[in-house]
Amino acid sequence: MFITGRCQAELNAAVEAIGKNVRAVQSDVSSLADLDRLFATDVMASLIHQAFLSDKMSPNV
């Protein structure tokens, strides 16, 4: 799971509270530069990979 927000301290606390399988990425969604940086990380690659896996694992209807 990925979470994003502007305050790193609050992100760190959220990661601690959630526990395993979470990654925090500091960014401000109102900033185009931050959004570019966010999508340049492995966040987008991971989301695409997860979508691919879930598509392959879902039953054919």
JSON list of N, CA and C in Angstrom, two decimals:
[
{"chain": "A", "resi": 1, "resn": "MET", "atom": "N", "xyz": [0.84, -1.15, 0.00]},
{"chain": "A", "resi": 1, "resn": "MET", "atom": "CA", "xyz": [0.00, 0.00, 0.00]},
{"chain": "A", "resi": 1, "resn": "MET", "atom": "C", "xyz": [0.90, 1.23, 0.00]},
{"chain": "A", "resi": 2, "resn": "PHE", "atom": "N", "xyz": [0.49, 2.23, -0.73]},
{"chain": "A", "resi": 2, "resn": "PHE", "atom": "CA", "xyz": [1.19, 3.49, -0.76]},
{"chain": "A", "resi": 2, "resn": "PHE", "atom": "C", "xyz": [0.31, 4.56, -0.14]},
{"chain": "A", "resi": 3, "resn": "ILE", "atom": "N", "xyz": [0.93, 5.41, 0.68]},
{"chain": "A", "resi": 3, "resn": "ILE", "atom": "CA", "xyz": [0.23, 6.58, 1.20]},
{"chain": "A", "resi": 3, "resn": "ILE", "atom": "C", "xyz": [1.07, 7.79, 0.85]},
{"chain": "A", "resi": 4, "resn": "THR", "atom": "N", "xyz": [0.42, 8.91, 0.70]},
{"chain": "A", "resi": 4, "resn": "THR", "atom": "CA", "xyz": [1.13, 10.13, 0.37]},
{"chain": "A", "resi": 4, "resn": "THR", "atom": "C", "xyz": [0.56, 11.29, 1.17]},
{"chain": "A", "resi": 5, "resn": "GLY", "atom": "N", "xyz": [1.40, 12.26, 1.43]},
{"chain": "A", "resi": 5, "resn": "GLY", "atom": "CA", "xyz": [1.00, 13.44, 2.17]},
{"chain": "A", "resi": 5, "resn": "GLY", "atom": "C", "xyz": [2.13, 14.44, 2.21]},
{"chain": "A", "resi": 6, "resn": "ARG", "atom": "N", "xyz": [1.84, 15.61, 2.76]},
{"chain": "A", "resi": 6, "resn": "ARG", "atom": "CA", "xyz": [2.84, 16.68, 2.77]},
{"chain": "A", "resi": 6, "resn": "ARG", "atom": "C", "xyz": [3.78, 16.62, 3.96]},
{"chain": "A", "resi": 7, "resn": "CYS", "atom": "N", "xyz": [3.33, 16.07, 5.08]},
{"chain": "A", "resi": 7, "resn": "CYS", "atom": "CA", "xyz": [4.11, 16.11, 6.32]},
{"chain": "A", "resi": 7, "resn": "CYS", "atom": "C", "xyz": [4.79, 14.76, 6.58]},
{"chain": "A", "resi": 8, "resn": "GLN", "atom": "N", "xyz": [6.10, 14.73, 6.48]},
{"chain": "A", "resi": 8, "resn": "GLN", "atom": "CA", "xyz": [6.84, 13.48, 6.64]},
{"chain": "A", "resi": 8, "resn": "GLN", "atom": "C", "xyz": [6.64, 12.87, 8.02]},
{"chain": "A", "resi": 9, "resn": "ALA", "atom": "N", "xyz": [6.58, 13.70, 9.07]},
{"chain": "A", "resi": 9, "resn": "ALA", "atom": "CA", "xyz": [6.39, 13.18, 10.42]},
{"chain": "A", "resi": 9, "resn": "ALA", "atom": "C", "xyz": [5.06, 12.44, 10.54]},
{"chain": "A", "resi": 10, "resn": "GLU", "atom": "N", "xyz": [4.01, 12.99, 9.95]},
{"chain": "A", "resi": 10, "resn": "GLU", "atom": "CA", "xyz": [2.71, 12.33, 9.99]},
{"chain": "A", "resi": 10, "resn": "GLU", "atom": "C", "xyz": [2.70, 11.07, 9.14]},
{"chain": "A", "resi": 11, "resn": "LEU", "atom": "N", "xyz": [3.40, 11.10, 8.02]},
{"chain": "A", "resi": 11, "resn": "LEU", "atom": "CA", "xyz": [3.53, 9.89, 7.20]},
{"chain": "A", "resi": 11, "resn": "LEU", "atom": "C", "xyz": [4.23, 8.79, 7.97]},
{"chain": "A", "resi": 12, "resn": "ASN", "atom": "N", "xyz": [5.31, 9.16, 8.65]},
{"chain": "A", "resi": 12, "resn": "ASN", "atom": "CA", "xyz": [6.04, 8.17, 9.45]},
{"chain": "A", "resi": 12, "resn": "ASN", "atom": "C", "xyz": [5.15, 7.55, 10.53]},
{"chain": "A", "resi": 13, "resn": "ALA", "atom": "N", "xyz": [4.35, 8.38, 11.18]},
{"chain": "A", "resi": 13, "resn": "ALA", "atom": "CA", "xyz": [3.43, 7.89, 12.21]},
{"chain": "A", "resi": 13, "resn": "ALA", "atom": "C", "xyz": [2.39, 6.96, 11.60]},
{"chain": "A", "resi": 14, "resn": "ALA", "atom": "N", "xyz": [1.90, 7.29, 10.42]},
{"chain": "A", "resi": 14, "resn": "ALA", "atom": "CA", "xyz": [0.91, 6.45, 9.76]},
{"chain": "A", "resi": 14, "resn": "ALA", "atom": "C", "xyz": [1.51, 5.09, 9.38]},
{"chain": "A", "resi": 15, "resn": "VAL", "atom": "N", "xyz": [2.74, 5.10, 8.91]},
{"chain": "A", "resi": 15, "resn": "VAL", "atom": "CA", "xyz": [3.42, 3.84, 8.58]},
{"chain": "A", "resi": 15, "resn": "VAL", "atom": "C", "xyz": [3.53, 2.97, 9.82]},
{"chain": "A", "resi": 16, "resn": "GLU", "atom": "N", "xyz": [3.91, 3.58, 10.93]},
{"chain": "A", "resi": 16, "resn": "GLU", "atom": "CA", "xyz": [4.02, 2.84, 12.20]},
{"chain": "A", "resi": 16, "resn": "GLU", "atom": "C", "xyz": [2.67, 2.28, 12.61]},
{"chain": "A", "resi": 17, "resn": "ALA", "atom": "N", "xyz": [1.61, 3.07, 12.46]},
{"chain": "A", "resi": 17, "resn": "ALA", "atom": "CA", "xyz": [0.28, 2.64, 12.88]},
{"chain": "A", "resi": 17, "resn": "ALA", "atom": "C", "xyz": [-0.28, 1.53, 11.99]},
{"chain": "A", "resi": 18, "resn": "ILE", "atom": "N", "xyz": [-0.02, 1.64, 10.69]},
{"chain": "A", "resi": 18, "resn": "ILE", "atom": "CA", "xyz": [-0.56, 0.65, 9.75]},
{"chain": "A", "resi": 18, "resn": "ILE", "atom": "C", "xyz": [0.20, -0.66, 9.86]},
{"chain": "A", "resi": 19, "resn": "GLY", "atom": "N", "xyz": [1.51, -0.56, 9.97]},
{"chain": "A", "resi": 19, "resn": "GLY", "atom": "CA", "xyz": [2.31, -1.77, 10.10]},
{"chain": "A", "resi": 19, "resn": "GLY", "atom": "C", "xyz": [2.95, -2.18, 8.78]},
{"chain": "A", "resi": 20, "resn": "LYS", "atom": "N", "xyz": [2.80, -3.45, 8.45]},
{"chain": "A", "resi": 20, "resn": "LYS", "atom": "CA", "xyz": [3.50, -4.02, 7.30]},
{"chain": "A", "resi": 20, "resn": "LYS", "atom": "C", "xyz": [2.88, -3.60, 5.97]},
{"chain": "A", "resi": 21, "resn": "ASN", "atom": "N", "xyz": [3.69, -3.75, 4.93]},
{"chain": "A", "resi": 21, "resn": "ASN", "atom": "CA", "xyz": [3.26, -3.56, 3.54]},
{"chain": "A", "resi": 21, "resn": "ASN", "atom": "C", "xyz": [2.72, -2.18, 3.23]},
{"chain": "A", "resi": 22, "resn": "VAL", "atom": "N", "xyz": [3.36, -1.16, 3.78]},
{"chain": "A", "resi": 22, "resn": "VAL", "atom": "CA", "xyz": [2.96, 0.21, 3.48]},
{"chain": "A", "resi": 22, "resn": "VAL", "atom": "C", "xyz": [4.22, 1.03, 3.20]},
{"chain": "A", "resi": 23, "resn": "ARG", "atom": "N", "xyz": [4.10, 1.91, 2.23]},
{"chain": "A", "resi": 23, "resn": "ARG", "atom": "CA", "xyz": [5.21, 2.79, 1.90]},
{"chain": "A", "resi": 23, "resn": "ARG", "atom": "C", "xyz": [4.68, 4.21, 1.81]},
{"chain": "A", "resi": 24, "resn": "ALA", "atom": "N", "xyz": [5.36, 5.13, 2.48]},
{"chain": "A", "resi": 24, "resn": "ALA", "atom": "CA", "xyz": [4.95, 6.53, 2.48]},
{"chain": "A", "resi": 24, "resn": "ALA", "atom": "C", "xyz": [5.82, 7.31, 1.51]},
{"chain": "A", "resi": 25, "resn": "VAL", "atom": "N", "xyz": [5.18, 8.16, 0.72]},
{"chain": "A", "resi": 25, "resn": "VAL", "atom": "CA", "xyz": [5.88, 9.02, -0.23]},
{"chain": "A", "resi": 25, "resn": "VAL", "atom": "C", "xyz": [5.42, 10.45, 0.04]},
{"chain": "A", "resi": 26, "resn": "GLN", "atom": "N", "xyz": [6.35, 11.31, 0.44]},
{"chain": "A", "resi": 26, "resn": "GLN", "atom": "CA", "xyz": [5.99, 12.69, 0.73]},
{"chain": "A", "resi": 26, "resn": "GLN", "atom": "C", "xyz": [5.77, 13.44, -0.57]},
{"chain": "A", "resi": 27, "resn": "SER", "atom": "N", "xyz": [4.62, 14.07, -0.69]},
{"chain": "A", "resi": 27, "resn": "SER", "atom": "CA", "xyz": [4.31, 14.90, -1.84]},
{"chain": "A", "resi": 27, "resn": "SER", "atom": "C", "xyz": [3.07, 15.74, -1.55]},
{"chain": "A", "resi": 28, "resn": "ASP", "atom": "N", "xyz": [2.91, 16.80, -2.32]},
{"chain": "A", "resi": 28, "resn": "ASP", "atom": "CA", "xyz": [1.77, 17.70, -2.21]},
{"chain": "A", "resi": 28, "resn": "ASP", "atom": "C", "xyz": [1.01, 17.58, -3.53]},
{"chain": "A", "resi": 29, "resn": "VAL", "atom": "N", "xyz": [-0.21, 17.05, -3.49]},
{"chain": "A", "resi": 29, "resn": "VAL", "atom": "CA", "xyz": [-0.96, 16.82, -4.73]},
{"chain": "A", "resi": 29, "resn": "VAL", "atom": "C", "xyz": [-1.36, 18.11, -5.43]},
{"chain": "A", "resi": 30, "resn": "SER", "atom": "N", "xyz": [-1.21, 19.25, -4.77]},
{"chain": "A", "resi": 30, "resn": "SER", "atom": "CA", "xyz": [-1.50, 20.51, -5.44]},
{"chain": "A", "resi": 30, "resn": "SER", "atom": "C", "xyz": [-0.28, 21.06, -6.18]},
{"chain": "A", "resi": 31, "resn": "SER", "atom": "N", "xyz": [0.85, 20.35, -6.09]},
{"chain": "A", "resi": 31, "resn": "SER", "atom": "CA", "xyz": [2.08, 20.77, -6.76]},
{"chain": "A", "resi": 31, "resn": "SER", "atom": "C", "xyz": [2.37, 19.85, -7.93]},
{"chain": "A", "resi": 32, "resn": "LEU", "atom": "N", "xyz": [2.38, 20.42, -9.14]},
{"chain": "A", "resi": 32, "resn": "LEU", "atom": "CA", "xyz": [2.68, 19.60, -10.32]},
{"chain": "A", "resi": 32, "resn": "LEU", "atom": "C", "xyz": [4.07, 18.99, -10.25]},
{"chain": "A", "resi": 33, "resn": "ALA", "atom": "N", "xyz": [5.02, 19.72, -9.70]},
{"chain": "A", "resi": 33, "resn": "ALA", "atom": "CA", "xyz": [6.38, 19.18, -9.57]},
{"chain": "A", "resi": 33, "resn": "ALA", "atom": "C", "xyz": [6.40, 17.97, -8.63]},
{"chain": "A", "resi": 34, "resn": "ASP", "atom": "N", "xyz": [5.64, 18.06, -7.53]},
{"chain": "A", "resi": 34, "resn": "ASP", "atom": "CA", "xyz": [5.57, 16.93, -6.61]},
{"chain": "A", "resi": 34, "resn": "ASP", "atom": "C", "xyz": [4.88, 15.74, -7.25]},
{"chain": "A", "resi": 35, "resn": "LEU", "atom": "N", "xyz": [3.83, 15.98, -8.03]},
{"chain": "A", "resi": 35, "resn": "LEU", "atom": "CA", "xyz": [3.16, 14.88, -8.71]},
{"chain": "A", "resi": 35, "resn": "LEU", "atom": "C", "xyz": [4.09, 14.22, -9.72]},
{"chain": "A", "resi": 36, "resn": "ASP", "atom": "N", "xyz": [4.86, 15.02, -10.44]},
{"chain": "A", "resi": 36, "resn": "ASP", "atom": "CA", "xyz": [5.84, 14.45, -11.37]},
{"chain": "A", "resi": 36, "resn": "ASP", "atom": "C", "xyz": [6.85, 13.58, -10.63]},
{"chain": "A", "resi": 37, "resn": "ARG", "atom": "N", "xyz": [7.31, 14.08, -9.48]},
{"chain": "A", "resi": 37, "resn": "ARG", "atom": "CA", "xyz": [8.29, 13.33, -8.68]},
{"chain": "A", "resi": 37, "resn": "ARG", "atom": "C", "xyz": [7.66, 12.05, -8.14]},
{"chain": "A", "resi": 38, "resn": "LEU", "atom": "N", "xyz": [6.40, 12.14, -7.71]},
{"chain": "A", "resi": 38, "resn": "LEU", "atom": "CA", "xyz": [5.70, 10.98, -7.18]},
{"chain": "A", "resi": 38, "resn": "LEU", "atom": "C", "xyz": [5.60, 9.88, -8.24]},
{"chain": "A", "resi": 39, "resn": "PHE", "atom": "N", "xyz": [5.20, 10.25, -9.43]},
{"chain": "A", "resi": 39, "resn": "PHE", "atom": "CA", "xyz": [5.03, 9.26, -10.48]},
{"chain": "A", "resi": 39, "resn": "PHE", "atom": "C", "xyz": [6.36, 8.79, -11.06]},
{"chain": "A", "resi": 40, "resn": "ALA", "atom": "N", "xyz": [7.43, 9.53, -10.80]},
{"chain": "A", "resi": 40, "resn": "ALA", "atom": "CA", "xyz": [8.75, 9.09, -11.25]},
{"chain": "A", "resi": 40, "resn": "ALA", "atom": "C", "xyz": [9.33, 8.04, -10.30]},
{"chain": "A", "resi": 41, "resn": "THR", "atom": "N", "xyz": [8.76, 7.90, -9.12]},
{"chain": "A", "resi": 41, "resn": "THR", "atom": "CA", "xyz": [9.22, 6.87, -8.19]},
{"chain": "A", "resi": 41, "resn": "THR", "atom": "C", "xyz": [8.67, 5.53, -8.64]},
{"chain": "A", "resi": 42, "resn": "ASP", "atom": "N", "xyz": [8.94, 4.52, -7.88]},
{"chain": "A", "resi": 42, "resn": "ASP", "atom": "CA", "xyz": [8.44, 3.20, -8.23]},
{"chain": "A", "resi": 42, "resn": "ASP", "atom": "C", "xyz": [6.98, 3.02, -7.86]},
{"chain": "A", "resi": 43, "resn": "VAL", "atom": "N", "xyz": [6.32, 4.07, -7.40]},
{"chain": "A", "resi": 43, "resn": "VAL", "atom": "CA", "xyz": [4.90, 3.98, -7.07]},
{"chain": "A", "resi": 43, "resn": "VAL", "atom": "C", "xyz": [4.11, 3.55, -8.29]},
{"chain": "A", "resi": 44, "resn": "MET", "atom": "N", "xyz": [4.30, 4.23, -9.40]},
{"chain": "A", "resi": 44, "resn": "MET", "atom": "CA", "xyz": [3.54, 3.91, -10.59]},
{"chain": "A", "resi": 44, "resn": "MET", "atom": "C", "xyz": [3.86, 2.51, -11.10]},
{"chain": "A", "resi": 45, "resn": "ALA", "atom": "N", "xyz": [5.12, 2.14, -11.09]},
{"chain": "A", "resi": 45, "resn": "ALA", "atom": "CA", "xyz": [5.51, 0.81, -11.53]},
{"chain": "A", "resi": 45, "resn": "ALA", "atom": "C", "xyz": [4.85, -0.26, -10.67]},
{"chain": "A", "resi": 46, "resn": "SER", "atom": "N", "xyz": [4.79, -0.03, -9.37]},
{"chain": "A", "resi": 46, "resn": "SER", "atom": "CA", "xyz": [4.16, -0.99, -8.47]},
{"chain": "A", "resi": 46, "resn": "SER", "atom": "C", "xyz": [2.66, -1.08, -8.71]},
{"chain": "A", "resi": 47, "resn": "LEU", "atom": "N", "xyz": [2.02, 0.06, -8.92]},
{"chain": "A", "resi": 47, "resn": "LEU", "atom": "CA", "xyz": [0.58, 0.05, -9.18]},
{"chain": "A", "resi": 47, "resn": "LEU", "atom": "C", "xyz": [0.25, -0.69, -10.47]},
{"chain": "A", "resi": 48, "resn": "ILE", "atom": "N", "xyz": [1.05, -0.46, -11.49]},
{"chain": "A", "resi": 48, "resn": "ILE", "atom": "CA", "xyz": [0.83, -1.16, -12.77]},
{"chain": "A", "resi": 48, "resn": "ILE", "atom": "C", "xyz": [1.05, -2.65, -12.58]},
{"chain": "A", "resi": 49, "resn": "HIS", "atom": "N", "xyz": [2.10, -3.02, -11.86]},
{"chain": "A", "resi": 49, "resn": "HIS", "atom": "CA", "xyz": [2.38, -4.42, -11.60]},
{"chain": "A", "resi": 49, "resn": "HIS", "atom": "C", "xyz": [1.25, -5.08, -10.83]},
{"chain": "A", "resi": 50, "resn": "GLN", "atom": "N", "xyz": [0.74, -4.41, -9.80]},
{"chain": "A", "resi": 50, "resn": "GLN", "atom": "CA", "xyz": [-0.36, -4.97, -9.01]},
{"chain": "A", "resi": 50, "resn": "GLN", "atom": "C", "xyz": [-1.62, -5.12, -9.87]},
{"chain": "A", "resi": 51, "resn": "ALA", "atom": "N", "xyz": [-1.89, -4.15, -10.72]},
{"chain": "A", "resi": 51, "resn": "ALA", "atom": "CA", "xyz": [-3.06, -4.24, -11.59]},
{"chain": "A", "resi": 51, "resn": "ALA", "atom": "C", "xyz": [-2.92, -5.41, -12.56]},
{"chain": "A", "resi": 52, "resn": "PHE", "atom": "N", "xyz": [-1.72, -5.60, -13.08]},
{"chain": "A", "resi": 52, "resn": "PHE", "atom": "CA", "xyz": [-1.46, -6.71, -13.99]},
{"chain": "A", "resi": 52, "resn": "PHE", "atom": "C", "xyz": [-1.69, -8.04, -13.28]},
{"chain": "A", "resi": 53, "resn": "LEU", "atom": "N", "xyz": [-1.15, -8.17, -12.07]},
{"chain": "A", "resi": 53, "resn": "LEU", "atom": "CA", "xyz": [-1.31, -9.41, -11.32]},
{"chain": "A", "resi": 53, "resn": "LEU", "atom": "C", "xyz": [-2.76, -9.68, -10.97]},
{"chain": "A", "resi": 54, "resn": "SER", "atom": "N", "xyz": [-3.49, -8.65, -10.55]},
{"chain": "A", "resi": 54, "resn": "SER", "atom": "CA", "xyz": [-4.88, -8.88, -10.18]},
{"chain": "A", "resi": 54, "resn": "SER", "atom": "C", "xyz": [-5.71, -9.25, -11.41]},
{"chain": "A", "resi": 55, "resn": "ASP", "atom": "N", "xyz": [-5.36, -8.69, -12.57]},
{"chain": "A", "resi": 55, "resn": "ASP", "atom": "CA", "xyz": [-6.06, -9.05, -13.80]},
{"chain": "A", "resi": 55, "resn": "ASP", "atom": "C", "xyz": [-5.79, -10.51, -14.16]},
{"chain": "A", "resi": 56, "resn": "LYS", "atom": "N", "xyz": [-4.56, -10.94, -13.99]},
{"chain": "A", "resi": 56, "resn": "LYS", "atom": "CA", "xyz": [-4.19, -12.32, -14.33]},
{"chain": "A", "resi": 56, "resn": "LYS", "atom": "C", "xyz": [-4.78, -13.32, -13.35]},
{"chain": "A", "resi": 57, "resn": "MET", "atom": "N", "xyz": [-5.04, -12.88, -12.10]},
{"chain": "A", "resi": 57, "resn": "MET", "atom": "CA", "xyz": [-5.54, -13.80, -11.08]},
{"chain": "A", "resi": 57, "resn": "MET", "atom": "C", "xyz": [-7.06, -13.83, -11.01]},
{"chain": "A", "resi": 58, "resn": "SER", "atom": "N", "xyz": [-7.73, -12.87, -11.65]},
{"chain": "A", "resi": 58, "resn": "SER", "atom": "CA", "xyz": [-9.18, -12.86, -11.58]},
{"chain": "A", "resi": 58, "resn": "SER", "atom": "C", "xyz": [-9.74, -13.90, -12.52]},
{"chain": "A", "resi": 59, "resn": "PRO", "atom": "N", "xyz": [-10.85, -14.52, -12.12]},
{"chain": "A", "resi": 59, "resn": "PRO", "atom": "CA", "xyz": [-11.45, -15.56, -12.99]},
{"chain": "A", "resi": 59, "resn": "PRO", "atom": "C", "xyz": [-12.04, -14.94, -14.24]},
{"chain": "A", "resi": 60, "resn": "ASN", "atom": "N", "xyz": [-12.00, -15.70, -15.32]},
{"chain": "A", "resi": 60, "resn": "ASN", "atom": "CA", "xyz": [-12.61, -15.23, -16.56]},
{"chain": "A", "resi": 60, "resn": "ASN", "atom": "C", "xyz": [-14.12, -15.30, -16.43]},
{"chain": "A", "resi": 61, "resn": "VAL", "atom": "N", "xyz": [-14.77, -14.23, -16.79]},
{"chain": "A", "resi": 61, "resn": "VAL", "atom": "CA", "xyz": [-16.23, -14.17, -16.66]},
{"chain": "A", "resi": 61, "resn": "VAL", "atom": "C", "xyz": [-16.84, -14.16, -18.02]}
]
